[in-house]
CSV table of N, CA and C and ligand atoms in Angstrom, one decimal:
chain,number,residue,atom,x,y,z
P,1,MET,N,0.8,-1.2,0.0
P,1,MET,CA,0.0,0.0,0.0
P,1,MET,C,0.9,1.2,0.0
P,2,ALA,N,0.3,2.3,-0.5
P,2,ALA,CA,1.1,3.5,-0.6
P,2,ALA,C,0.2,4.7,-0.4
P,3,ILE,N,0.8,5.8,0.2
P,3,ILE,CA,0.1,7.0,0.4
P,3,ILE,C,0.3,7.9,-0.8
P,4,LYS,N,-0.8,8.3,-1.4
P,4,LYS,CA,-0.8,9.1,-2.6
P,4,LYS,C,-1.0,10.6,-2.3
P,5,LYS,N,-0.6,11.5,-3.3
P,5,LYS,CA,-0.8,12.9,-3.1
P,5,LYS,C,-2.3,13.2,-3.4
P,6,ILE,N,-2.9,14.0,-2.5
P,6,ILE,CA,-4.3,14.3,-2.7
P,6,ILE,C,-4.3,15.7,-3.4
P,7,LEU,N,-5.0,15.7,-4.6
P,7,LEU,CA,-5.1,17.0,-5.4
P,7,LEU,C,-6.1,17.9,-4.6
P,8,THR,N,-5.7,19.2,-4.7
P,8,THR,CA,-6.6,20.2,-4.1
P,8,THR,C,-7.1,21.3,-5.1
P,9,GLU,N,-8.2,21.8,-4.8
P,9,GLU,CA,-8.8,22.9,-5.6
P,9,GLU,C,-8.0,24.1,-5.5
P,10,PRO,N,-7.8,24.9,-6.5
P,10,PRO,CA,-8.2,24.7,-7.9
P,10,PRO,C,-7.3,23.8,-8.7
P,11,ASN,N,-8.0,22.8,-9.3
P,11,ASN,CA,-7.2,21.8,-10.1
P,11,ASN,C,-8.2,21.2,-11.1
P,12,LYS,N,-7.9,21.3,-12.4
P,12,LYS,CA,-8.9,20.9,-13.4
P,12,LYS,C,-9.2,19.4,-13.3
P,13,ILE,N,-8.2,18.6,-12.9
P,13,ILE,CA,-8.4,17.2,-12.8
P,13,ILE,C,-9.6,16.9,-11.9
P,14,LEU,N,-9.8,17.6,-10.8
P,14,LEU,CA,-10.9,17.4,-9.9
P,14,LEU,C,-12.2,17.6,-10.6
P,15,ARG,N,-12.2,18.3,-11.7
P,15,ARG,CA,-13.5,18.7,-12.4
P,15,ARG,C,-13.9,17.7,-13.5
P,16,GLN,N,-13.0,16.7,-13.7
P,16,GLN,CA,-13.3,15.6,-14.7
P,16,GLN,C,-14.5,14.7,-14.2
P,17,ILE,N,-15.1,14.1,-15.2
P,17,ILE,CA,-16.1,13.1,-14.9
P,17,ILE,C,-15.5,11.8,-14.9
P,18,SER,N,-15.6,11.0,-13.8
P,18,SER,CA,-14.9,9.7,-13.7
P,18,SER,C,-15.6,8.7,-14.6
P,19,LYS,N,-14.8,7.7,-15.0
P,19,LYS,CA,-15.4,6.6,-15.9
P,19,LYS,C,-15.7,5.3,-15.1
P,20,PRO,N,-16.8,4.7,-15.5
P,20,PRO,CA,-17.1,3.4,-14.8
P,20,PRO,C,-16.0,2.3,-15.0
P,21,VAL,N,-16.0,1.5,-14.0
P,21,VAL,CA,-15.0,0.3,-14.0
P,21,VAL,C,-15.7,-0.8,-14.7
P,22,ASP,N,-15.1,-1.5,-15.6
P,22,ASP,CA,-15.7,-2.7,-16.3
P,22,ASP,C,-15.9,-3.8,-15.4
P,23,LYS,N,-14.8,-4.2,-14.7
P,23,LYS,CA,-14.9,-5.3,-13.8
P,23,LYS,C,-13.8,-5.0,-12.7
P,24,VAL,N,-14.2,-5.3,-11.5
P,24,VAL,CA,-13.2,-5.0,-10.4
P,24,VAL,C,-12.0,-5.9,-10.5
P,25,SER,N,-10.9,-5.3,-10.9
P,25,SER,CA,-9.6,-6.1,-11.1
P,25,SER,C,-8.7,-6.0,-9.9
P,26,LYS,N,-7.7,-6.8,-9.9
P,26,LYS,CA,-6.6,-6.7,-8.9
P,26,LYS,C,-6.1,-5.3,-8.8
P,27,GLU,N,-5.9,-4.7,-10.0
P,27,GLU,CA,-5.4,-3.3,-10.0
P,27,GLU,C,-6.3,-2.4,-9.3
P,28,ASP,N,-7.6,-2.6,-9.5
P,28,ASP,CA,-8.6,-1.7,-8.8
P,28,ASP,C,-8.5,-1.9,-7.3
P,29,GLN,N,-8.3,-3.2,-6.9
P,29,GLN,CA,-8.3,-3.5,-5.5
P,29,GLN,C,-7.0,-2.8,-4.9
P,30,LEU,N,-5.9,-2.8,-5.6
P,30,LEU,CA,-4.7,-2.2,-5.1
P,30,LEU,C,-4.9,-0.7,-5.0
P,31,LEU,N,-5.7,-0.1,-6.0
P,31,LEU,CA,-6.0,1.3,-6.0
P,31,LEU,C,-6.8,1.6,-4.7
P,32,MET,N,-7.8,0.7,-4.4
P,32,MET,CA,-8.7,1.0,-3.2
P,32,MET,C,-7.9,0.9,-2.0
P,33,ASP,N,-6.9,0.0,-1.9
P,33,ASP,CA,-6.0,-0.1,-0.8
P,33,ASP,C,-5.2,1.2,-0.6
P,34,ASP,N,-4.7,1.7,-1.7
P,34,ASP,CA,-3.9,2.9,-1.6
P,34,ASP,C,-4.8,4.1,-1.2
P,35,MET,N,-6.0,4.1,-1.8
P,35,MET,CA,-6.9,5.2,-1.4
P,35,MET,C,-7.3,5.2,0.0
P,36,LEU,N,-7.5,4.0,0.6
P,36,LEU,CA,-7.9,3.9,2.0
P,36,LEU,C,-6.7,4.4,2.9
P,37,GLU,N,-5.5,4.0,2.6
P,37,GLU,CA,-4.4,4.4,3.3
P,37,GLU,C,-4.2,5.9,3.3
P,38,THR,N,-4.3,6.4,2.1
P,38,THR,CA,-4.2,7.9,1.9
P,38,THR,C,-5.2,8.6,2.7
P,39,MET,N,-6.5,8.1,2.6
P,39,MET,CA,-7.6,8.7,3.4
P,39,MET,C,-7.3,8.7,4.9
P,40,TYR,N,-6.9,7.6,5.4
P,40,TYR,CA,-6.6,7.5,6.8
P,40,TYR,C,-5.5,8.4,7.2
P,41,SER,N,-4.4,8.4,6.4
P,41,SER,CA,-3.3,9.3,6.8
P,41,SER,C,-3.6,10.7,6.8
P,42,ALA,N,-4.7,11.1,6.0
P,42,ALA,CA,-5.1,12.5,6.0
P,42,ALA,C,-6.2,12.8,6.9
P,43,ASN,N,-6.6,11.8,7.7
P,43,ASN,CA,-7.7,11.9,8.7
P,43,ASN,C,-9.1,12.2,8.0
P,44,GLY,N,-9.3,11.7,6.8
P,44,GLY,CA,-10.5,11.9,6.1
P,44,GLY,C,-11.5,10.7,6.4
P,45,ILE,N,-12.8,10.9,6.1
P,45,ILE,CA,-13.7,9.9,6.2
P,45,ILE,C,-14.2,9.4,4.8
P,46,GLY,N,-13.8,10.0,3.8
P,46,GLY,CA,-14.1,9.5,2.4
P,46,GLY,C,-13.1,10.0,1.4
P,47,LEU,N,-12.9,9.3,0.3
P,47,LEU,CA,-12.0,9.7,-0.7
P,47,LEU,C,-12.5,9.1,-2.0
P,48,ALA,N,-12.5,9.9,-3.1
P,48,ALA,CA,-12.8,9.4,-4.4
P,48,ALA,C,-11.5,9.3,-5.2
P,49,ALA,N,-11.4,8.3,-6.2
P,49,ALA,CA,-10.2,8.1,-6.9
P,49,ALA,C,-9.7,9.3,-7.6
P,50,ILE,N,-10.6,10.1,-8.1
P,50,ILE,CA,-10.2,11.3,-8.8
P,50,ILE,C,-9.4,12.3,-7.9
P,51,GLN,N,-9.6,12.2,-6.6
P,51,GLN,CA,-8.8,13.0,-5.7
P,51,GLN,C,-7.4,12.7,-5.6
P,52,ILE,N,-7.0,11.5,-6.1
P,52,ILE,CA,-5.6,11.2,-6.3
P,52,ILE,C,-5.2,11.1,-7.8
P,53,GLY,N,-6.1,11.7,-8.6
P,53,GLY,CA,-5.8,11.9,-10.0
P,53,GLY,C,-6.3,10.7,-10.9
P,54,ILE,N,-7.0,9.8,-10.4
P,54,ILE,CA,-7.5,8.6,-11.2
P,54,ILE,C,-9.0,8.7,-11.5
P,55,PRO,N,-9.3,8.9,-12.8
P,55,PRO,CA,-10.7,9.2,-13.1
P,55,PRO,C,-11.6,7.9,-13.2
P,56,LYS,N,-11.6,7.1,-12.1
P,56,LYS,CA,-12.4,5.9,-12.1
P,56,LYS,C,-13.5,6.1,-11.0
P,57,ARG,N,-14.7,5.5,-11.3
P,57,ARG,CA,-15.8,5.6,-10.4
P,57,ARG,C,-15.6,4.7,-9.2
P,58,ILE,N,-14.7,5.1,-8.3
P,58,ILE,CA,-14.4,4.3,-7.1
P,58,ILE,C,-14.3,5.3,-5.9
P,59,ILE,N,-14.9,4.8,-4.8
P,59,ILE,CA,-14.9,5.6,-3.6
P,59,ILE,C,-14.5,4.7,-2.4
P,60,VAL,N,-13.8,5.2,-1.5
P,60,VAL,CA,-13.6,4.5,-0.2
P,60,VAL,C,-14.1,5.4,0.9
P,61,MET,N,-14.6,4.8,2.0
P,61,MET,CA,-15.1,5.6,3.1
P,61,MET,C,-14.9,4.8,4.4
P,62,ASP,N,-14.8,5.5,5.5
P,62,ASP,CA,-14.8,4.9,6.8
P,62,ASP,C,-15.3,6.0,7.8
P,63,ILE,N,-16.6,5.9,8.1
P,63,ILE,CA,-17.2,7.0,9.0
P,63,ILE,C,-17.1,6.6,10.4
P,64,SER,N,-16.5,5.4,10.7
P,64,SER,CA,-16.5,4.9,12.1
P,64,SER,C,-15.7,5.8,13.1
P,65,LYS,N,-14.6,6.5,12.5
P,65,LYS,CA,-13.8,7.3,13.3
P,65,LYS,C,-13.2,6.6,14.6
P,66,ASN,N,-13.1,5.3,14.4
P,66,ASN,CA,-12.6,4.5,15.6
P,66,ASN,C,-11.2,3.9,15.2
P,67,GLU,N,-10.3,4.3,16.1
P,67,GLU,CA,-8.9,3.9,15.8
P,67,GLU,C,-8.7,2.4,15.9
P,68,ASP,N,-9.4,1.8,16.8
P,68,ASP,CA,-9.2,0.3,17.1
P,68,ASP,C,-9.8,-0.6,16.0
P,69,THR,N,-11.1,-0.3,15.8
P,69,THR,CA,-11.7,-1.2,14.8
P,69,THR,C,-12.1,-0.3,13.6
P,70,LYS,N,-11.4,-0.5,12.5
P,70,LYS,CA,-11.7,0.3,11.3
P,70,LYS,C,-12.8,-0.4,10.6
P,71,SER,N,-13.6,0.4,9.9
P,71,SER,CA,-14.7,-0.1,9.1
P,71,SER,C,-14.7,0.4,7.7
P,72,PRO,N,-13.8,0.0,6.9
P,72,PRO,CA,-13.7,0.5,5.6
P,72,PRO,C,-14.8,0.1,4.7
P,73,MET,N,-15.3,1.0,3.8
P,73,MET,CA,-16.3,0.7,2.9
P,73,MET,C,-15.8,1.0,1.5
P,74,TYR,N,-16.1,0.2,0.5
P,74,TYR,CA,-15.6,0.4,-0.9
P,74,TYR,C,-16.8,0.4,-1.8
P,75,PHE,N,-16.8,1.4,-2.7
P,75,PHE,CA,-17.9,1.6,-3.6
P,75,PHE,C,-17.4,1.7,-5.0
P,76,VAL,N,-17.7,0.8,-5.9
P,76,VAL,CA,-17.3,0.9,-7.3
P,76,VAL,C,-18.6,1.1,-8.1
P,77,ASN,N,-18.5,2.0,-9.1
P,77,ASN,CA,-19.7,2.3,-9.9
P,77,ASN,C,-20.9,2.6,-9.1
P,78,PRO,N,-20.9,3.4,-8.1
P,78,PRO,CA,-22.1,3.6,-7.3
P,78,PRO,C,-23.1,4.4,-8.0
P,79,ILE,N,-24.4,4.1,-7.8
P,79,ILE,CA,-25.5,4.8,-8.3
P,79,ILE,C,-26.5,5.1,-7.1
P,80,ILE,N,-27.0,6.3,-7.1
P,80,ILE,CA,-27.9,6.7,-6.0
P,80,ILE,C,-29.3,6.6,-6.4
P,81,LYS,N,-30.1,6.0,-5.6
P,81,LYS,CA,-31.6,5.9,-5.9
P,81,LYS,C,-32.4,6.3,-4.7
P,82,ASN,N,-33.7,6.6,-5.0
P,82,ASN,CA,-34.6,6.9,-3.9
P,82,ASN,C,-34.1,8.0,-2.9
P,83,LYS,N,-33.7,9.1,-3.4
P,83,LYS,CA,-33.3,10.2,-2.6
P,83,LYS,C,-34.5,10.7,-1.8
P,84,ASN,N,-34.3,10.9,-0.5
P,84,ASN,CA,-35.4,11.5,0.3
P,84,ASN,C,-35.7,12.9,-0.1
P,85,LYS,N,-37.0,13.3,0.0
P,85,LYS,CA,-37.3,14.6,-0.3
P,85,LYS,C,-36.9,15.6,0.8
P,86,GLU,N,-36.8,15.0,2.0
P,86,GLU,CA,-36.4,15.8,3.1
P,86,GLU,C,-34.8,15.9,3.1
P,87,PHE,N,-34.4,17.0,3.5
P,87,PHE,CA,-32.9,17.3,3.5
P,87,PHE,C,-32.4,17.3,5.0
P,88,SER,N,-31.1,17.0,5.1
P,88,SER,CA,-30.5,17.3,6.4
P,88,SER,C,-29.2,18.1,6.1
P,89,THR,N,-28.8,18.8,7.1
P,89,THR,CA,-27.7,19.7,6.9
P,89,THR,C,-26.5,19.3,7.8
P,90,TYR,N,-25.3,19.2,7.1
P,90,TYR,CA,-24.1,18.9,7.9
P,90,TYR,C,-23.0,20.0,7.5
P,91,GLU,N,-22.1,20.2,8.4
P,91,GLU,CA,-21.0,21.1,8.1
P,91,GLU,C,-20.0,20.2,7.4
P,92,GLU,N,-19.7,20.5,6.1
P,92,GLU,CA,-18.8,19.6,5.3
P,92,GLU,C,-17.5,20.2,5.1
P,93,GLY,N,-16.5,19.3,5.0
P,93,GLY,CA,-15.2,19.7,4.6
P,93,GLY,C,-14.8,18.7,3.5
P,94,CYS,N,-13.6,18.8,3.0
P,94,CYS,CA,-13.1,17.9,1.9
P,94,CYS,C,-11.6,17.9,1.9
P,95,LEU,N,-11.0,16.8,1.7
P,95,LEU,CA,-9.6,16.7,1.6
P,95,LEU,C,-9.0,17.5,0.4
P,96,SER,N,-9.9,17.7,-0.6
P,96,SER,CA,-9.4,18.5,-1.8
P,96,SER,C,-9.7,20.0,-1.6
P,97,VAL,N,-10.3,20.3,-0.5
P,97,VAL,CA,-10.6,21.8,-0.2
P,97,VAL,C,-10.1,22.0,1.3
P,98,PRO,N,-8.8,21.9,1.5
P,98,PRO,CA,-8.2,21.9,2.8
P,98,PRO,C,-8.6,23.1,3.7
P,99,ASN,N,-8.9,22.7,4.9
P,99,ASN,CA,-9.2,23.7,6.0
P,99,ASN,C,-10.4,24.6,5.7
P,100,GLN,N,-11.3,24.2,4.8
P,100,GLN,CA,-12.5,25.1,4.6
P,100,GLN,C,-13.7,24.2,4.9
P,101,PHE,N,-14.7,24.8,5.5
P,101,PHE,CA,-15.9,24.1,5.9
P,101,PHE,C,-17.1,25.0,5.7
P,102,ALA,N,-18.2,24.3,5.3
P,102,ALA,CA,-19.5,25.0,5.1
P,102,ALA,C,-20.7,24.1,5.2
P,103,GLU,N,-21.8,24.6,5.6
P,103,GLU,CA,-23.0,23.8,5.8
P,103,GLU,C,-23.6,23.5,4.4
P,104,VAL,N,-23.9,22.3,4.1
P,104,VAL,CA,-24.5,21.9,2.9
P,104,VAL,C,-25.8,21.0,3.2
P,105,ASP,N,-26.9,21.3,2.4
P,105,ASP,CA,-28.1,20.5,2.6
P,105,ASP,C,-28.1,19.4,1.5
P,106,ARG,N,-28.4,18.2,2.0
P,106,ARG,CA,-28.5,17.1,1.0
P,106,ARG,C,-29.7,16.2,1.5
P,107,PRO,N,-30.2,15.4,0.5
P,107,PRO,CA,-31.3,14.5,0.9
P,107,PRO,C,-30.9,13.6,2.1
P,108,ALA,N,-31.8,13.5,3.0
P,108,ALA,CA,-31.5,12.9,4.3
P,108,ALA,C,-31.2,11.4,4.3
P,109,THR,N,-31.9,10.7,3.3
P,109,THR,CA,-31.6,9.3,3.2
P,109,THR,C,-31.5,9.0,1.7
P,110,CYS,N,-30.9,7.9,1.4
P,110,CYS,CA,-30.8,7.5,0.0
P,110,CYS,C,-30.4,6.0,-0.1
P,111,GLU,N,-30.5,5.4,-1.3
P,111,GLU,CA,-30.1,4.1,-1.5
P,111,GLU,C,-28.9,4.1,-2.5
P,112,VAL,N,-27.9,3.3,-2.2
P,112,VAL,CA,-26.7,3.2,-3.1
P,112,VAL,C,-26.6,1.8,-3.7
P,113,HIS,N,-26.6,1.7,-5.0
P,113,HIS,CA,-26.3,0.5,-5.7
P,113,HIS,C,-24.9,0.5,-6.2
P,114,TYR,N,-24.1,-0.5,-5.9
P,114,TYR,CA,-22.7,-0.5,-6.2
P,114,TYR,C,-22.1,-1.9,-6.2
P,115,LEU,N,-20.8,-1.9,-6.7
P,115,LEU,CA,-20.0,-3.1,-6.5
P,115,LEU,C,-19.1,-3.0,-5.4
P,116,ASP,N,-18.9,-4.0,-4.6
P,116,ASP,CA,-18.0,-3.9,-3.5
P,116,ASP,C,-16.5,-4.2,-3.9
P,117,TYR,N,-15.6,-4.4,-2.9
P,117,TYR,CA,-14.2,-4.6,-3.2
P,117,TYR,C,-14.0,-5.9,-4.0
P,118,TYR,N,-14.9,-6.8,-3.9
P,118,TYR,CA,-14.7,-8.1,-4.7
P,118,TYR,C,-15.6,-8.1,-5.9
P,119,GLY,N,-16.2,-7.0,-6.3
P,119,GLY,CA,-17.0,-6.9,-7.5
P,119,GLY,C,-18.4,-7.5,-7.3
P,120,GLU,N,-18.8,-7.7,-6.1
P,120,GLU,CA,-20.2,-8.2,-5.8
P,120,GLU,C,-21.1,-7.0,-5.8
P,121,LYS,N,-22.3,-7.3,-6.4
P,121,LYS,CA,-23.4,-6.3,-6.4
P,121,LYS,C,-24.0,-6.1,-5.0
P,122,LYS,N,-24.1,-4.8,-4.6
P,122,LYS,CA,-24.6,-4.6,-3.2
P,122,LYS,C,-25.6,-3.4,-3.3
P,123,ILE,N,-26.5,-3.4,-2.3
P,123,ILE,CA,-27.3,-2.2,-2.1
P,123,ILE,C,-27.2,-1.8,-0.6
P,124,LEU,N,-27.1,-0.5,-0.5
P,124,LEU,CA,-26.9,0.1,0.9
P,124,LEU,C,-28.0,1.1,1.1
P,125,LYS,N,-28.7,1.0,2.2
P,125,LYS,CA,-29.7,2.1,2.6
P,125,LYS,C,-28.9,3.0,3.5
P,126,ALA,N,-28.8,4.2,3.2
P,126,ALA,CA,-28.0,5.2,4.0
P,126,ALA,C,-28.8,6.3,4.6
P,127,GLN,N,-28.4,6.6,5.8
P,127,GLN,CA,-29.1,7.8,6.4
P,127,GLN,C,-28.0,8.5,7.2
P,128,GLY,N,-28.4,9.7,7.7
P,128,GLY,CA,-27.4,10.5,8.6
P,128,GLY,C,-26.1,10.8,7.9
P,129,LEU,N,-25.1,10.7,8.7
P,129,LEU,CA,-23.7,11.0,8.2
P,129,LEU,C,-23.3,10.2,7.0
P,130,LEU,N,-23.7,8.9,7.0
P,130,LEU,CA,-23.4,8.0,5.9
P,130,LEU,C,-24.0,8.5,4.6
P,131,ALA,N,-25.3,8.9,4.7
P,131,ALA,CA,-26.0,9.4,3.5
P,131,ALA,C,-25.3,10.7,2.9
P,132,THR,N,-25.0,11.6,3.8
P,132,THR,CA,-24.3,12.8,3.4
P,132,THR,C,-22.9,12.5,2.8
P,133,CYS,N,-22.2,11.6,3.5
P,133,CYS,CA,-20.8,11.3,3.0
P,133,CYS,C,-20.8,10.7,1.6
P,134,ILE,N,-21.7,9.7,1.4
P,134,ILE,CA,-21.7,9.0,0.1
P,134,ILE,C,-22.1,10.0,-1.0
P,135,GLN,N,-23.1,10.9,-0.7
P,135,GLN,CA,-23.5,11.9,-1.7
P,135,GLN,C,-22.4,12.8,-2.0
P,136,HIS,N,-21.6,13.2,-1.0
P,136,HIS,CA,-20.5,14.1,-1.2
P,136,HIS,C,-19.4,13.4,-2.1
P,137,GLU,N,-19.2,12.2,-1.8
P,137,GLU,CA,-18.2,11.4,-2.6
P,137,GLU,C,-18.6,11.2,-4.0
P,138,MET,N,-19.9,10.9,-4.2
P,138,MET,CA,-20.5,10.7,-5.5
P,138,MET,C,-20.3,11.9,-6.4
P,139,ASP,N,-20.5,13.1,-5.7
P,139,ASP,CA,-20.3,14.4,-6.4
P,139,ASP,C,-18.9,14.4,-7.0
P,140,HIS,N,-17.9,13.9,-6.3
P,140,HIS,CA,-16.5,13.9,-6.9
P,140,HIS,C,-16.4,13.2,-8.2
P,141,LEU,N,-17.2,12.2,-8.4
P,141,LEU,CA,-17.2,11.4,-9.6
P,141,LEU,C,-17.8,12.2,-10.8
P,142,GLU,N,-18.5,13.2,-10.5
P,142,GLU,CA,-19.1,14.1,-11.5
P,142,GLU,C,-18.3,15.4,-11.6
P,143,GLY,N,-17.2,15.5,-10.9
P,143,GLY,CA,-16.4,16.7,-10.9
P,143,GLY,C,-17.0,17.9,-10.1
P,144,ILE,N,-17.8,17.5,-9.1
P,144,ILE,CA,-18.5,18.5,-8.3
P,144,ILE,C,-17.9,18.5,-6.9
P,145,LEU,N,-17.6,19.7,-6.4
P,145,LEU,CA,-17.1,19.9,-5.0
P,145,LEU,C,-18.2,20.6,-4.1
P,146,PHE,N,-18.1,20.4,-2.8
P,146,PHE,CA,-19.2,20.9,-1.9
P,146,PHE,C,-19.2,22.4,-2.0
P,147,ILE,N,-18.1,23.1,-2.4
P,147,ILE,CA,-18.2,24.5,-2.5
P,147,ILE,C,-19.0,25.0,-3.6
P,148,ASP,N,-19.3,24.1,-4.6
P,148,ASP,CA,-20.2,24.5,-5.7
P,148,ASP,C,-21.6,24.8,-5.2
P,149,TYR,N,-22.0,24.3,-4.0
P,149,TYR,CA,-23.3,24.6,-3.5
P,149,TYR,C,-23.4,25.9,-2.8
P,150,LEU,N,-22.3,26.6,-2.6
P,150,LEU,CA,-22.3,27.8,-1.8
P,150,LEU,C,-22.6,29.0,-2.8
P,151,SER,N,-22.8,30.2,-2.2
P,151,SER,CA,-23.0,31.3,-3.0
P,151,SER,C,-21.8,31.6,-3.8
P,152,LYS,N,-21.9,32.3,-4.9
P,152,LYS,CA,-20.8,32.7,-5.8
P,152,LYS,C,-19.7,33.4,-5.0
P,153,LEU,N,-20.1,34.3,-4.1
P,153,LEU,CA,-19.2,35.1,-3.4
P,153,LEU,C,-18.4,34.2,-2.4
P,154,LYS,N,-19.1,33.4,-1.7
P,154,LYS,CA,-18.4,32.5,-0.7
P,154,LYS,C,-17.5,31.5,-1.4
P,155,LYS,N,-17.9,31.0,-2.5
P,155,LYS,CA,-17.1,30.1,-3.3
P,155,LYS,C,-15.8,30.7,-3.8
P,156,SER,N,-16.0,31.9,-4.3
P,156,SER,CA,-14.8,32.6,-4.9
P,156,SER,C,-13.8,33.0,-3.8
P,157,MET,N,-14.4,33.3,-2.6
P,157,MET,CA,-13.5,33.6,-1.4
P,157,MET,C,-12.7,32.4,-1.0
P,158,ILE,N,-13.3,31.3,-1.0
P,158,ILE,CA,-12.6,30.0,-0.6
P,158,ILE,C,-11.5,29.7,-1.7
P,159,ILE,N,-11.9,29.8,-2.9
P,159,ILE,CA,-10.9,29.5,-4.0
P,159,ILE,C,-9.7,30.4,-3.9
P,160,LYS,N,-10.0,31.7,-3.6
P,160,LYS,CA,-8.9,32.6,-3.5
P,160,LYS,C,-7.9,32.2,-2.4
P,161,LYS,N,-8.5,31.9,-1.2
P,161,LYS,CA,-7.7,31.4,-0.1
P,161,LYS,C,-6.9,30.2,-0.4
P,162,LEU,N,-7.5,29.3,-1.1
P,162,LEU,CA,-6.8,28.0,-1.5
P,162,LEU,C,-5.7,28.3,-2.4
P,163,SER,N,-5.9,29.2,-3.4
P,163,SER,CA,-4.8,29.5,-4.3
P,163,SER,C,-3.6,30.1,-3.6
P,164,LYS,N,-3.9,31.0,-2.6
P,164,LYS,CA,-2.9,31.6,-1.8
P,164,LYS,C,-2.1,30.6,-1.0
P,165,GLN,N,-2.8,29.7,-0.4
P,165,GLN,CA,-2.2,28.6,0.4
P,165,GLN,C,-1.3,27.8,-0.5
P,166,LYS,N,-1.8,27.5,-1.7
P,166,LYS,CA,-1.0,26.7,-2.7
P,166,LYS,C,0.3,27.4,-3.0
P,167,LYS,N,0.2,28.6,-3.3
P,167,LYS,CA,1.4,29.4,-3.7
P,167,LYS,C,2.4,29.4,-2.6
P,168,SER,N,2.0,29.6,-1.4
P,168,SER,CA,2.9,29.6,-0.3
P,168,SER,C,3.5,28.3,0.0
P,169,SER,N,2.7,27.2,-0.3
P,169,SER,CA,3.3,25.9,0.0
P,169,SER,C,4.2,25.4,-1.1
P,170,ASP,N,4.1,26.0,-2.2
P,170,ASP,CA,5.1,25.7,-3.3
P,170,ASP,C,6.4,26.5,-3.1
P,171,ALA,N,6.3,27.6,-2.3
P,171,ALA,CA,7.5,28.4,-2.2
P,171,ALA,C,8.6,27.7,-1.4
P,172,LEU,N,9.8,28.1,-1.7
P,172,LEU,CA,11.0,27.5,-1.0
P,172,LEU,C,11.1,28.2,0.3
P,173,VAL,N,11.3,27.4,1.3
P,173,VAL,CA,11.6,28.0,2.6
P,173,VAL,C,13.0,27.6,3.0
P,174,ILE,N,13.9,28.7,3.0
P,174,ILE,CA,15.3,28.4,3.1
P,174,ILE,C,15.8,29.0,4.4
U,201,NI,NI1,-14.5,15.6,-0.8
């Protein structure tokens, strides 16, 4: 397993639409292992493949936040169905939008149809944090970030801040 570099906004790659996986291969499983390790090392609860620059419809998540017993979840080619008409609000962040947080409304419950780590067809009924997290990650597959739901002003302020952070982190400190 290996820790990969997580791309951050602004970055055109994050805006790509990811492609479906034909069949879950050994290579895809290795990718999921790397994604999970990368996510854990960055203290995230979800990561989409495109966030490490790979445009495949693959997501890993672990919302357990428990150091002792990890509960990794793997979603390949996920599709969301039966979105609730009622919304719930969470303060969201994103590993690709570092240190920025904002409240986002999303359908409170949903159903996810997907392939698991072994390529088996699965259906998950999600609610609460799980529902929000899977919808946030699914957005990544469409090139959407949570800041896209904010007002134009708020979004441009965040992007400005991120661009500044990026410049200073690229600078040489001697
Ligand atoms: Ni994210």
